[in-house]
Amino acid sequence: MLKDKTILLGVSGGIAAYKAVELLRLYVKAGAAVHVIMTKGACEFVTPLTFQTLSGHPVHTELFNLMQEMEIGHIALADRADLVVVAPATANVIGKLAGGIADDLLTTTLMATKAPVLLVPAMNVNMYENPIYRRNEQSLRDCGYHILDPICGFLACGWEGKGKLPDPAVIVEESRRLLAPQDFAGESLLVTAGPTREELDPVRFLSNHSSGKMGYAIARAARLRGAQVVLVSGPTALPVPCGVERVDVVSARDMETAVLGRFAAATVVIKAAAVADYRPAERAGEKIKKNGQGGMVLELEQNPDILRRLGEVKERQLLVGFAAETADLLGNARRKLEEKGLDLIVANDVTMPGAGFDSDTNIVRLLYRDGRMEELPQLDKDEVAWQLIDRIVALRRGVIPSR
Ligand code: CTP
């Protein structure tokens, strides 16, 4: 989403200007071309040379600079941007923009651009709460400017409260969202991810190798494309994707409760979790001790099949399952699609190199209800997720028949 895009990064004069350096680095790493405009105040905190070196482009600082105007021109900067990001955006810049004042290069460019504008305010908490600032921010929201709220924390001015610039990675993710197609907007996605753990005693459990990467990638892609996303997750080490509501569960029965309770509100459900089919018939209250007599037999009982249950009670929801197989991939996947009442199943052979648990890539086949099968090449899990959402959008729009 950021590759080959042109981002105009405005930096205004607050202490958080130093974080804009990291932000620039992340944009460049993601393949974007970044042009930087700094206000006079910003140049007091960080030198233009820093931004110039890291962006590989001249930094623009003055409205009436004959040389800069010859090279690019402020209107050209406004025109060529796919996205304009101001981070940090001071109360002063926000106030000027809300008041229609264009008295330097940054505010002039902001007024002139037709690209989406993301403002990332950072300031002292009292300034942030000032009713004049609040009014200005609201009027910019009303005009269609995108504003990423500051976070709470210890501020450079010594105060504690809301006013800190969000982590640069969060600003980059929000930028991706603004550049992504919003073709999944209006959908409420319920997605499950990760393994479940079935406790044997206070120190042991039965589980599987699922890392959760596939389900998390789906949650992220769906949210970037505009959906409301609830991610019901078994234990994983993964960070929650931006803007996604995560519900943590441990066992299959926890997952069943979490999923059934949220099913009615969902329009699409994707079950990427590797749910344990069995749990120990009894969970010991104390750590099980060796009995010194060789082996031990564990009695297991079956867990509920959550997806099958959803297939039985579904009304208008689109249901997507996964099939992790080690043999007869298509036969088993087709059977699961039918038996669980799914609209689509994503089948993968977890024994293949580059596919399955804990890998960063996957090799999947998509099986539809009307008998069609599509084979995707080995792709990053993020790309598999993106392509899966493409297919679901098409199913929802009736471009691909669902029956
Ligand atoms: N699933 C589920 N509840 C279970 C088991 C599986 O909701 N108790 C879901 C998974 O999230 C996945 C699909 O069903 O979307 C298929 O899971 P998989 O483990 O491949 O197959 P199973 O249904 O468990 O069948 P089998 O053990 O025979 O392979």
XYZ file of N, CA and C and ligand atoms in Angstrom, residues 192 194 252 255 270-278 302-310 320-325 332 335-336 339-340 342 345-346 348 357, ligand 1:
143
model
N -11.177 -15.848 14.071
C -10.490 -16.535 15.170
C -9.076 -16.876 14.725
N -4.960 -18.567 16.114
C -4.100 -19.188 17.133
C -4.565 -20.569 17.537
N -10.804 -24.412 23.906
C -11.820 -24.483 22.839
C -13.183 -24.045 23.379
N -13.330 -20.422 23.574
C -13.481 -19.858 22.225
C -14.929 -19.998 21.758
N -14.588 -15.749 9.879
C -13.477 -16.531 9.325
C -12.826 -17.288 10.477
N -12.871 -18.615 10.401
C -12.325 -19.405 11.511
C -10.950 -19.937 11.141
N -9.948 -19.127 11.450
C -8.574 -19.525 11.131
C -7.907 -20.229 12.313
N -8.582 -20.286 13.455
C -7.959 -20.887 14.646
C -7.785 -22.387 14.462
N -6.731 -22.919 15.083
C -6.525 -24.369 15.114
C -7.067 -24.847 16.459
N -8.324 -25.225 16.441
C -9.008 -25.577 17.689
C -8.667 -27.022 18.060
N -8.336 -27.234 19.327
C -8.051 -28.611 19.766
C -9.355 -29.407 19.747
N -9.321 -30.563 19.104
C -10.548 -31.363 19.010
C -10.859 -32.089 20.315
N -9.827 -32.310 21.136
C -10.027 -33.053 22.385
C -9.421 -32.305 23.572
N -14.269 -35.108 23.710
C -14.290 -34.271 22.514
C -14.728 -32.842 22.831
N -14.077 -31.908 22.180
C -14.481 -30.494 22.291
C -15.613 -30.212 21.316
N -16.358 -29.149 21.562
C -17.391 -28.770 20.587
C -16.744 -28.364 19.267
N -17.410 -28.657 18.151
C -16.942 -28.166 16.850
C -17.643 -26.824 16.624
N -16.905 -25.763 16.861
C -17.492 -24.417 16.871
C -18.030 -24.054 15.485
N -17.234 -24.348 14.479
C -17.613 -23.948 13.118
C -18.863 -24.704 12.654
N -18.916 -25.987 12.986
C -20.094 -26.768 12.602
C -21.353 -26.160 13.248
N -21.203 -25.769 14.510
C -22.333 -25.147 15.244
C -22.762 -23.857 14.535
N -21.759 -23.049 14.103
C -22.083 -21.784 13.412
C -22.833 -22.083 12.114
N -16.487 -18.738 6.594
C -15.265 -19.208 5.952
C -14.478 -20.050 6.954
N -14.087 -21.252 6.530
C -13.297 -22.111 7.411
C -11.918 -22.349 6.832
N -11.069 -22.949 7.642
C -9.739 -23.371 7.194
C -9.668 -24.884 7.321
N -8.895 -25.513 6.488
C -8.651 -26.946 6.635
C -7.144 -27.148 6.611
N -6.608 -27.547 7.756
C -5.168 -27.827 7.840
C -5.033 -29.333 7.704
N -4.424 -29.776 6.611
C -4.392 -31.212 6.336
C -2.962 -31.706 6.139
N -10.584 -33.881 1.944
C -10.933 -33.510 3.322
C -11.531 -32.110 3.385
N -15.088 -32.080 2.092
C -15.989 -32.687 3.078
C -16.304 -31.682 4.202
N -15.277 -30.960 4.670
C -15.495 -29.993 5.761
C -16.386 -28.843 5.299
N -19.921 -30.409 5.299
C -20.424 -30.801 6.624
C -20.633 -29.614 7.553
N -19.819 -28.564 7.372
C -19.920 -27.435 8.302
C -20.749 -26.288 7.721
N -20.248 -24.300 5.025
C -19.424 -23.107 4.761
C -19.690 -22.539 3.364
N -13.844 -22.495 1.848
C -12.855 -23.072 2.769
C -11.454 -22.851 2.203
N -10.527 -22.532 3.092
C -9.136 -22.287 2.717
C -8.358 -23.528 3.134
N -4.989 -25.892 3.315
C -3.537 -25.923 3.156
C -2.959 -27.210 3.701
N 1.624 -23.911 9.845
C 1.890 -23.317 11.152
C 3.236 -22.598 11.232
N -12.920 -25.959 14.006
C -13.765 -25.495 14.981
N -13.928 -26.231 16.129
C -13.276 -27.393 16.307
C -12.403 -27.870 15.307
C -12.247 -27.120 14.160
O -14.355 -24.447 14.826
N -13.441 -28.081 17.431
C -12.775 -25.171 12.763
C -11.370 -24.651 12.515
O -11.231 -23.352 13.063
C -11.273 -24.656 11.001
C -12.176 -25.807 10.588
O -13.052 -26.035 11.689
O -11.813 -23.479 10.415
C -11.447 -27.079 10.250
O -10.561 -27.387 11.277
P -9.534 -28.608 11.155
O -8.735 -28.681 12.417
O -8.826 -28.557 9.847
O -10.489 -29.856 11.039
P -11.470 -30.576 12.021
O -12.845 -30.047 11.807
O -10.945 -30.535 13.409
O -11.466 -32.050 11.439
P -10.316 -33.185 11.506
O -9.851 -33.225 12.923
O -11.035 -34.400 11.076
O -9.242 -32.766 10.530
